[in-house]
C-alpha cells in the first residue's frame, strides 16, 4: 500500500510526467521510414504512422509545419523526417511531432553529415585549442591518397617547383567506396607506427558528396584526432568541406594549396597568411557549430514550453473526435442504407404488382394446362366417338339394309319377326335401303 496520497498517480499525471521525461531526455531526432495510415483532416494538420519491417510509431505534423512541404505524402512512400518525441496525453500514446519532412534519399547524406558534425563537435574533436602547429622545418611529408589520382600529381608538381628538397612518402589508400574509410584509417595508423614523416597530408581530388563520403566517417575522424603526427586535410575543391577538414590540425582548400602551405619560398609570409586564414575559418566554423548546438538546445526548451503545444494537443484531440464522428456517421448511414435495402427487398417481395404478376403467370400456366387437358380430352373423345360410331355402324339396321336386306313393320311400327304375328288383310310396311313399300297380307305361311 502507498505511504501517502502523493505516491498514487492519476492517469493524467502519469502521462504528463512521461511526456516531460521523454521531451527532456530525447532531443530532436531524424527518422527514415515508410508512411502508412496517412490522413489530412479539414484542420490542415497531418497524421500518419511511420514504420519499418519490425516497428511503427504514430506521428503528427501540424499545419504551420506541413505548409512548408513541397510534396504530398502518400502511403507507402519512404521519407526522411525530423521531429521531437512527445506523448499524446489523452490517449497515453508516445508519438513523433514532425517539423521537417523530405523524400528519403534527397539530402539524406547531407543530414547524416550535419548530425555527425554536431556529435563530433560536442565531443570536442573540432576544438581550436587541440589544433597543433605545423613543424617549422618540414623535411619529409607523408601523403595518404590514391597513388594513381590527380591529387598526388598536383602535390608532387608543386613541391618539385617550390622545394625539391622535401621528401614525399605515399601511403596508398582508396579514396572512394564503401571500404575507403577503413583503408584511410589504417594508412594513418601505419604512418604513426612507422613515425617517419614530419606531417601527414590526407587528400584527394574533387567529387560529389557521395564520392567524398568516406572522409565523413566517424571512425576516420577519431583516427585523425588521435594521430601523433600533425595532419592536414585537403579534400576536394575549395567549396567541398568534409568531417576530416574539421578534425585535422589544418585544412587546405585543394591538394595544390596544401603543397603550397607545406613548402617554403620567397612568399613565405603569404603561406603563413593562408595558414592563419584557414585556421581562422576553421575556428569560426567551430564557433558557429557551438552556437548552432546551443541555439538548438534553446529552441528545444522553448518548444517544450511553447503554449502552442497545449493548443496543438487540443487540436489533435479535436481532429481525432472529428475523424471518429465522421466514421460513426458513415457507419450509421451505411447501416441505414442496408436497412433500407432490406425493407425495399421485403416490400418488393410483398408488392401487389409482384403478386399480380405471379398470379397472372400462374393463371397463364393453368390456362395452358387446361387447354392442353381439353385438347387431350377432346382428342380422346373424338377417338372414342369414332370407335363407337364404327361399332354403331356395325350393328345399325341401315348397314343391314345396305347389304340388300329389308325390315318389315306392322301397322303399329313394330318389327315383324314371325309370320304368326300377321293376319290376312293386315297392312305391313317394308323398309328398304332406299325408300319403303306398303303391302297387304294375303296369306301367312308358318315356319316349318
Coordinates of C-alpha atoms in Angstrom, one line a residue:
X1 CA 0.0 0.0 0.0
X2 CA 1.2 3.6 -0.7
X3 CA 2.6 5.5 2.2
X4 CA 0.7 8.7 1.3
X5 CA -1.6 10.1 -1.3
X6 CA 1.2 11.7 -3.3
X7 CA 2.5 8.2 -4.2
X8 CA -0.7 7.4 -6.0
X9 CA -0.7 8.7 -9.6
X10 CA -3.7 9.6 -11.7
X11 CA -3.5 8.6 -15.3
X12 CA -3.3 12.3 -16.4
X13 CA -0.5 13.0 -14.0
X14 CA 1.4 9.8 -15.1
X15 CA 1.0 10.7 -18.8
X16 CA 2.1 14.3 -18.2
X17 CA 5.2 13.3 -16.4
X18 CA 6.1 10.7 -19.0
X19 CA 5.7 13.4 -21.7
X20 CA 8.0 15.7 -19.8
X21 CA 10.5 12.9 -19.2
X22 CA 10.6 12.0 -22.9
X23 CA 10.8 15.6 -24.1
X24 CA 13.6 16.3 -21.6
X25 CA 15.7 13.3 -22.3
X26 CA 15.3 12.9 -26.1
X27 CA 16.2 15.8 -28.3
X28 CA 15.3 16.3 -31.9
X29 CA 15.7 13.1 -33.9
X30 CA 15.9 12.1 -37.6
X31 CA 13.9 9.2 -38.8
X32 CA 14.0 7.3 -42.1
X33 CA 10.8 5.2 -42.5
X34 CA 7.8 4.4 -44.6
X35 CA 4.4 6.3 -44.4
X36 CA 1.2 4.4 -43.6
X37 CA -2.3 5.5 -42.4
X38 CA -1.9 9.0 -43.7
X39 CA -4.8 11.4 -43.1
X40 CA -5.3 15.1 -43.6
X41 CA -8.4 16.4 -41.8
X42 CA -10.0 19.8 -42.5
X43 CA -7.9 21.4 -39.8
X44 CA -4.9 21.2 -42.0
X45 CA -2.9 19.0 -39.7
X46 CA -1.4 15.7 -40.9
X47 CA -1.5 12.4 -39.0
X48 CA 0.4 9.4 -40.1
X49 CA 2.3 6.3 -39.0
X50 CA 6.0 5.7 -39.8
X51 CA 7.1 2.1 -39.9
X52 CA 9.9 -0.2 -40.9
X53 CA 9.8 -4.0 -41.2
X54 CA 9.5 -4.5 -37.4
X55 CA 8.1 -1.5 -35.7
X56 CA 6.0 1.6 -36.1
X57 CA 5.3 5.0 -34.4
X58 CA 2.4 7.4 -34.6
X59 CA 3.3 10.9 -35.9
X60 CA 1.7 14.3 -36.2
X61 CA 2.7 17.3 -38.3
X62 CA 0.8 20.4 -37.6
X63 CA -0.4 22.9 -40.1
X64 CA 2.3 25.5 -39.5
X65 CA 5.0 23.0 -40.3
X66 CA 3.4 21.0 -43.2
X67 CA 2.7 24.1 -45.2
X68 CA 6.4 24.3 -46.0
X69 CA 6.5 20.8 -47.5
X70 CA 6.7 20.9 -51.3
X71 CA 5.3 17.4 -52.0
X72 CA 2.1 15.5 -50.9
X73 CA 2.9 12.5 -48.7
X74 CA 1.4 9.2 -49.7
X75 CA 1.0 5.8 -48.1
X76 CA 4.0 3.5 -48.9
X77 CA 6.3 6.5 -49.5
X78 CA 9.8 6.4 -47.9
X79 CA 10.6 9.7 -46.2
X80 CA 13.3 11.3 -44.0
X81 CA 11.7 13.3 -41.1
X82 CA 13.0 15.4 -38.2
X83 CA 10.9 15.8 -35.1
X84 CA 10.6 15.7 -31.3
X85 CA 9.4 12.8 -29.2
X86 CA 6.3 13.5 -27.2
X87 CA 3.3 11.9 -25.6
X88 CA -0.3 12.5 -26.6
X89 CA -1.6 12.6 -23.0
X90 CA -5.4 11.9 -23.7
X91 CA -4.6 8.5 -25.2
X92 CA -1.2 7.8 -23.5
X93 CA 0.5 7.2 -26.8
X94 CA 4.0 8.3 -27.4
X95 CA 4.4 10.0 -30.8
X96 CA 6.8 12.0 -33.0
X97 CA 5.9 15.6 -33.7
X98 CA 7.4 16.2 -37.1
X99 CA 8.8 19.6 -38.1
X100 CA 10.6 18.6 -41.3
X101 CA 9.9 16.0 -44.0
X102 CA 11.5 15.2 -47.3
X103 CA 11.6 12.1 -49.6
X104 CA 14.2 9.6 -48.5
X105 CA 17.4 9.9 -50.5
X106 CA 17.0 13.7 -51.1
X107 CA 19.5 15.2 -48.7
X108 CA 19.9 12.0 -46.6
X109 CA 23.7 12.2 -46.8
X110 CA 23.7 15.9 -46.0
X111 CA 21.6 15.3 -42.9
X112 CA 23.9 12.5 -41.8
X113 CA 26.8 14.8 -42.4
X114 CA 25.2 17.6 -40.2
X115 CA 24.3 15.2 -37.5
X116 CA 27.8 13.8 -37.3
X117 CA 29.3 17.3 -37.3
X118 CA 27.2 18.2 -34.3
X119 CA 28.1 15.0 -32.5
X120 CA 31.8 15.3 -33.0
X121 CA 31.8 19.0 -32.2
X122 CA 30.1 18.2 -28.9
X123 CA 32.8 15.6 -28.2
X124 CA 35.5 18.3 -28.7
X125 CA 37.1 16.9 -31.9
X126 CA 36.8 20.3 -33.6
X127 CA 38.1 22.4 -30.6
X128 CA 40.6 25.0 -31.6
X129 CA 42.8 24.5 -28.6
X130 CA 43.6 21.0 -29.7
X131 CA 44.9 22.0 -33.1
X132 CA 48.7 21.7 -33.4
X133 CA 51.0 24.0 -35.3
X134 CA 52.9 22.6 -38.3
X135 CA 56.6 21.9 -37.8
X136 CA 58.9 24.8 -38.8
X137 CA 61.3 22.6 -40.7
X138 CA 59.5 20.1 -42.8
X139 CA 61.8 17.6 -44.5
X140 CA 59.5 14.7 -45.1
X141 CA 55.8 14.7 -45.9
X142 CA 53.5 11.7 -45.7
X143 CA 50.7 11.7 -48.2
X144 CA 47.6 9.5 -47.7
X145 CA 45.8 9.3 -51.0
X146 CA 45.4 7.2 -54.2
X147 CA 48.8 6.7 -55.9
X148 CA 47.1 7.0 -59.3
X149 CA 44.9 10.0 -58.6
X150 CA 45.3 13.6 -59.9
X151 CA 45.9 14.9 -56.3
X152 CA 49.3 13.2 -55.9
X153 CA 50.4 14.5 -59.3
X154 CA 49.4 18.1 -58.4
X155 CA 51.2 17.8 -55.0
X156 CA 54.4 16.5 -56.5
X157 CA 54.4 19.1 -59.2
X158 CA 54.0 22.0 -56.6
X159 CA 56.7 20.5 -54.3
X160 CA 59.1 20.0 -57.1
X161 CA 58.7 23.6 -58.2
X162 CA 58.8 25.2 -54.8
X163 CA 61.1 22.9 -52.7
X164 CA 62.6 19.9 -54.3
X165 CA 64.4 19.0 -51.1
X166 CA 61.2 17.8 -49.4
X167 CA 60.9 14.1 -49.5
X168 CA 57.4 12.6 -50.1
X169 CA 56.3 9.2 -48.8
X170 CA 53.0 7.9 -50.2
X171 CA 50.7 5.8 -48.0
X172 CA 48.4 4.4 -50.7
X173 CA 44.7 4.0 -49.9
X174 CA 41.4 4.0 -51.6
X175 CA 39.7 7.5 -51.5
X176 CA 36.3 6.4 -52.7
X177 CA 33.9 3.5 -51.9
X178 CA 32.5 1.6 -49.0
X179 CA 35.8 0.3 -47.7
X180 CA 37.8 3.5 -48.3
X181 CA 37.3 5.0 -44.8
X182 CA 38.7 1.9 -43.1
X183 CA 41.7 1.9 -45.5
X184 CA 42.4 5.6 -44.8
X185 CA 42.3 4.9 -41.1
X186 CA 44.7 2.0 -41.5
X187 CA 47.1 4.3 -43.5
X188 CA 47.1 6.8 -40.7
X189 CA 47.8 4.1 -38.2
X190 CA 50.7 2.8 -40.4
X191 CA 52.2 6.3 -40.7
X192 CA 52.1 6.8 -36.9
X193 CA 53.6 3.3 -36.3
X194 CA 56.5 4.0 -38.7
X195 CA 56.9 7.6 -37.5
X196 CA 59.0 8.6 -40.5
X197 CA 57.4 11.8 -41.6
X198 CA 57.0 15.3 -40.1
X199 CA 53.4 15.9 -41.2
X200 CA 50.6 13.9 -42.8
X201 CA 48.5 15.1 -45.7
X202 CA 45.1 13.4 -46.2
X203 CA 44.0 14.4 -49.7
X204 CA 42.1 13.6 -52.9
X205 CA 40.6 15.5 -55.8
X206 CA 37.1 16.9 -56.1
X207 CA 33.9 15.0 -56.5
X208 CA 30.3 14.8 -55.4
X209 CA 29.2 14.4 -51.8
X210 CA 28.8 10.6 -52.4
X211 CA 32.4 10.5 -53.8
X212 CA 33.8 12.3 -50.8
X213 CA 31.7 10.4 -48.3
X214 CA 34.5 8.2 -46.9
X215 CA 36.1 11.4 -45.4
X216 CA 32.9 11.9 -43.4
X217 CA 33.4 8.7 -41.4
X218 CA 33.2 8.8 -37.6
X219 CA 36.0 6.2 -37.0
X220 CA 38.3 8.0 -39.5
X221 CA 37.6 11.3 -37.6
X222 CA 38.9 9.7 -34.4
X223 CA 41.9 8.3 -36.2
X224 CA 42.8 11.8 -37.4
X225 CA 42.2 13.3 -33.9
X226 CA 44.3 10.7 -32.2
X227 CA 47.2 10.9 -34.7
X228 CA 50.5 11.8 -33.0
X229 CA 51.7 13.3 -36.3
X230 CA 50.2 16.7 -37.2
X231 CA 47.7 16.3 -40.0
X232 CA 46.5 18.5 -42.9
X233 CA 43.2 17.7 -44.7
X234 CA 42.9 18.8 -48.3
X235 CA 39.9 17.0 -49.8
X236 CA 38.2 18.1 -53.0
X237 CA 37.9 21.7 -54.2
X238 CA 37.6 24.8 -52.1
X239 CA 33.8 24.6 -51.9
X240 CA 34.0 21.0 -50.6
X241 CA 34.1 20.5 -46.8
X242 CA 34.3 17.2 -45.1
X243 CA 34.5 16.0 -41.4
X244 CA 38.2 15.3 -41.9
X245 CA 38.7 19.1 -42.6
X246 CA 37.2 20.0 -39.2
X247 CA 39.2 17.4 -37.2
X248 CA 42.6 17.9 -38.9
X249 CA 45.1 20.4 -37.4
X250 CA 44.8 22.4 -40.7
X251 CA 42.5 22.4 -43.6
X252 CA 43.8 23.3 -47.1
X253 CA 41.2 24.2 -49.8
X254 CA 42.8 22.0 -52.5
X255 CA 45.7 19.4 -52.7
X256 CA 47.8 22.0 -54.6
X257 CA 47.2 24.6 -51.8
X258 CA 48.3 22.0 -49.2
X259 CA 51.5 21.6 -51.1
X260 CA 51.9 25.3 -51.1
X261 CA 51.5 25.5 -47.4
X262 CA 54.0 22.7 -46.7
X263 CA 56.7 24.2 -48.9
X264 CA 58.8 27.4 -48.4
X265 CA 59.8 30.1 -50.9
X266 CA 60.1 33.8 -51.1
X267 CA 56.5 34.3 -50.4
X268 CA 56.6 32.5 -47.0
X269 CA 54.6 35.3 -45.5
X270 CA 51.8 34.6 -47.9
X271 CA 51.9 31.0 -46.8
X272 CA 51.6 32.0 -43.2
X273 CA 48.7 34.3 -44.1
X274 CA 46.9 31.5 -45.8
X275 CA 47.5 29.2 -42.9
X276 CA 46.2 31.8 -40.4
X277 CA 43.2 32.4 -42.7
X278 CA 42.5 28.7 -42.9
X279 CA 42.9 28.5 -39.1
X280 CA 40.6 31.5 -38.6
X281 CA 38.0 30.0 -40.9
X282 CA 38.2 26.7 -39.1
X283 CA 37.8 28.4 -35.7
X284 CA 34.8 30.4 -37.0
X285 CA 33.1 27.3 -38.3
X286 CA 33.7 25.6 -34.9
X287 CA 32.3 28.7 -33.2
X288 CA 29.2 28.6 -35.4
X289 CA 28.7 24.9 -34.7
X290 CA 28.8 25.5 -31.0
X291 CA 26.3 28.4 -31.3
X292 CA 24.1 26.3 -33.5
X293 CA 24.1 23.5 -31.0
X294 CA 23.3 26.0 -28.2
X295 CA 20.5 27.5 -30.3
X296 CA 19.1 24.1 -31.0
X297 CA 19.0 23.4 -27.2
X298 CA 17.3 26.7 -26.6
X299 CA 14.8 26.0 -29.4
X300 CA 14.1 22.6 -27.9
X301 CA 13.5 24.1 -24.5
X302 CA 11.3 26.8 -26.0
X303 CA 9.4 24.2 -28.0
X304 CA 8.7 22.2 -24.8
X305 CA 7.3 25.3 -23.0
X306 CA 5.5 26.8 -26.0
X307 CA 1.8 27.5 -25.2
X308 CA 1.0 26.4 -28.8
X309 CA 1.9 22.8 -27.7
X310 CA -1.2 22.6 -25.5
X311 CA -3.3 24.1 -28.3
X312 CA -1.9 21.6 -30.7
X313 CA -2.7 18.8 -28.3
X314 CA -6.3 20.1 -28.2
X315 CA -6.4 20.4 -31.9
X316 CA -5.1 16.8 -32.3
X317 CA -7.8 15.6 -29.9
X318 CA -10.4 17.6 -31.9
X319 CA -9.2 16.0 -35.1
X320 CA -9.5 12.6 -33.6
X321 CA -13.0 13.2 -32.4
X322 CA -13.9 14.6 -35.8
X323 CA -12.5 11.5 -37.6
X324 CA -14.4 9.3 -35.1
X325 CA -17.6 11.2 -35.7
X326 CA -17.1 11.1 -39.5
X327 CA -16.5 7.4 -39.3
X328 CA -19.5 6.9 -36.9
X329 CA -21.8 8.9 -39.2
X330 CA -20.6 6.9 -42.2
X331 CA -21.2 3.6 -40.4
X332 CA -24.6 4.9 -39.3
X333 CA -25.6 5.8 -42.9
X334 CA -24.3 2.5 -44.2
X335 CA -26.4 0.7 -41.6
X336 CA -29.5 2.8 -42.6
X337 CA -28.7 2.1 -46.3
X338 CA -28.5 -1.7 -45.6
X339 CA -31.8 -1.5 -43.6
X340 CA -33.5 0.5 -46.4
X341 CA -32.3 -2.1 -48.9
X342 CA -33.7 -4.9 -46.8
X343 CA -37.0 -3.1 -46.4
X344 CA -37.1 -2.4 -50.1
X345 CA -36.4 -6.1 -50.8
X346 CA -39.2 -7.1 -48.4
X347 CA -41.6 -4.5 -50.0
X348 CA -40.8 -5.8 -53.4
X349 CA -41.5 -9.4 -52.2
X350 CA -44.9 -8.3 -50.8
X351 CA -45.8 -5.8 -53.6
X352 CA -49.3 -6.3 -55.2
X353 CA -47.8 -5.8 -58.6
X354 CA -45.5 -8.7 -57.9
X355 CA -48.4 -10.8 -56.6
X356 CA -50.5 -9.9 -59.6
X357 CA -47.6 -10.8 -61.9
X358 CA -47.1 -14.1 -60.1
X359 CA -50.9 -14.8 -60.3
X360 CA -51.0 -13.8 -63.9
X361 CA -48.1 -16.2 -64.6
X362 CA -49.9 -18.9 -62.6
X363 CA -53.2 -18.2 -64.4
X364 CA -51.4 -18.3 -67.8
X365 CA -49.8 -21.6 -66.7
X366 CA -53.2 -23.0 -65.6
X367 CA -54.8 -21.9 -68.8
X368 CA -52.2 -23.6 -70.8
X369 CA -52.6 -26.7 -68.7
X370 CA -56.4 -26.5 -69.1
X371 CA -56.1 -26.0 -72.8
X372 CA -53.7 -28.9 -73.1
X373 CA -56.0 -31.1 -70.9
X374 CA -59.1 -30.1 -73.0
X375 CA -57.2 -30.8 -76.2
X376 CA -56.2 -34.2 -74.9
X377 CA -59.7 -34.9 -73.7
X378 CA -61.2 -33.8 -77.0
X379 CA -58.8 -36.0 -78.9
X380 CA -59.6 -38.9 -76.6
X381 CA -63.4 -38.3 -77.0
X382 CA -63.1 -38.0 -80.8
X383 CA -61.3 -41.3 -80.8
X384 CA -64.0 -42.8 -78.6
X385 CA -66.8 -41.3 -80.7
X386 CA -65.2 -42.6 -83.9
X387 CA -64.9 -46.1 -82.3
X388 CA -68.5 -46.0 -81.1
X389 CA -69.6 -44.8 -84.5
X390 CA -67.9 -47.7 -86.1
X391 CA -69.5 -50.0 -83.6
X392 CA -72.9 -48.4 -84.1
X393 CA -72.5 -48.7 -87.9
X394 CA -71.6 -52.3 -87.4
X395 CA -74.9 -53.1 -85.6
X396 CA -77.0 -50.5 -87.4
X397 CA -80.1 -51.8 -89.4
X398 CA -79.1 -49.4 -92.1
X399 CA -75.9 -51.4 -92.5
X400 CA -78.0 -54.5 -92.9
X401 CA -80.3 -52.8 -95.3
X402 CA -77.3 -51.6 -97.4
X403 CA -76.5 -55.3 -97.9
X404 CA -79.9 -56.0 -99.6
X405 CA -81.9 -56.8 -96.6
X406 CA -85.2 -55.2 -95.6
X407 CA -87.2 -54.7 -92.4
X408 CA -90.9 -55.1 -92.2
X409 CA -93.2 -53.3 -89.7
X410 CA -96.7 -53.8 -88.8
X411 CA -99.3 -51.1 -88.6
X412 CA -98.0 -50.2 -85.1
X413 CA -94.5 -49.8 -86.5
X414 CA -93.3 -52.9 -84.7
X415 CA -90.8 -55.1 -86.3
X416 CA -92.4 -58.3 -87.5
X417 CA -90.2 -61.2 -86.6
X418 CA -92.7 -64.1 -87.1
X419 CA -95.4 -64.7 -89.7
X420 CA -97.7 -65.8 -86.9
X421 CA -97.9 -62.1 -85.8
X422 CA -99.8 -61.2 -89.0
X423 CA -103.2 -61.9 -90.2
X424 CA -104.6 -61.8 -93.7
X425 CA -105.6 -58.4 -94.9
X426 CA -103.1 -56.7 -92.4
X427 CA -101.2 -53.8 -93.8
X428 CA -97.4 -54.0 -93.5
X429 CA -94.6 -51.6 -94.4
X430 CA -91.2 -52.9 -95.7
X431 CA -88.3 -50.6 -95.3
X432 CA -85.6 -51.0 -97.9
X433 CA -82.2 -49.3 -98.2
X434 CA -83.8 -46.6 -100.2
X435 CA -87.4 -46.0 -99.5
X436 CA -90.2 -48.3 -98.3
X437 CA -93.1 -50.4 -99.6
X438 CA -96.6 -50.9 -98.1
X439 CA -98.2 -54.3 -98.7
X440 CA -101.4 -56.1 -97.7
X441 CA -101.1 -59.6 -96.3
X442 CA -102.8 -62.3 -98.4
X443 CA -101.8 -65.3 -96.5
X444 CA -99.2 -66.2 -93.9
X445 CA -97.0 -69.3 -94.2
X446 CA -95.8 -70.6 -90.8
X447 CA -92.2 -71.7 -90.4
X448 CA -91.7 -75.3 -90.9

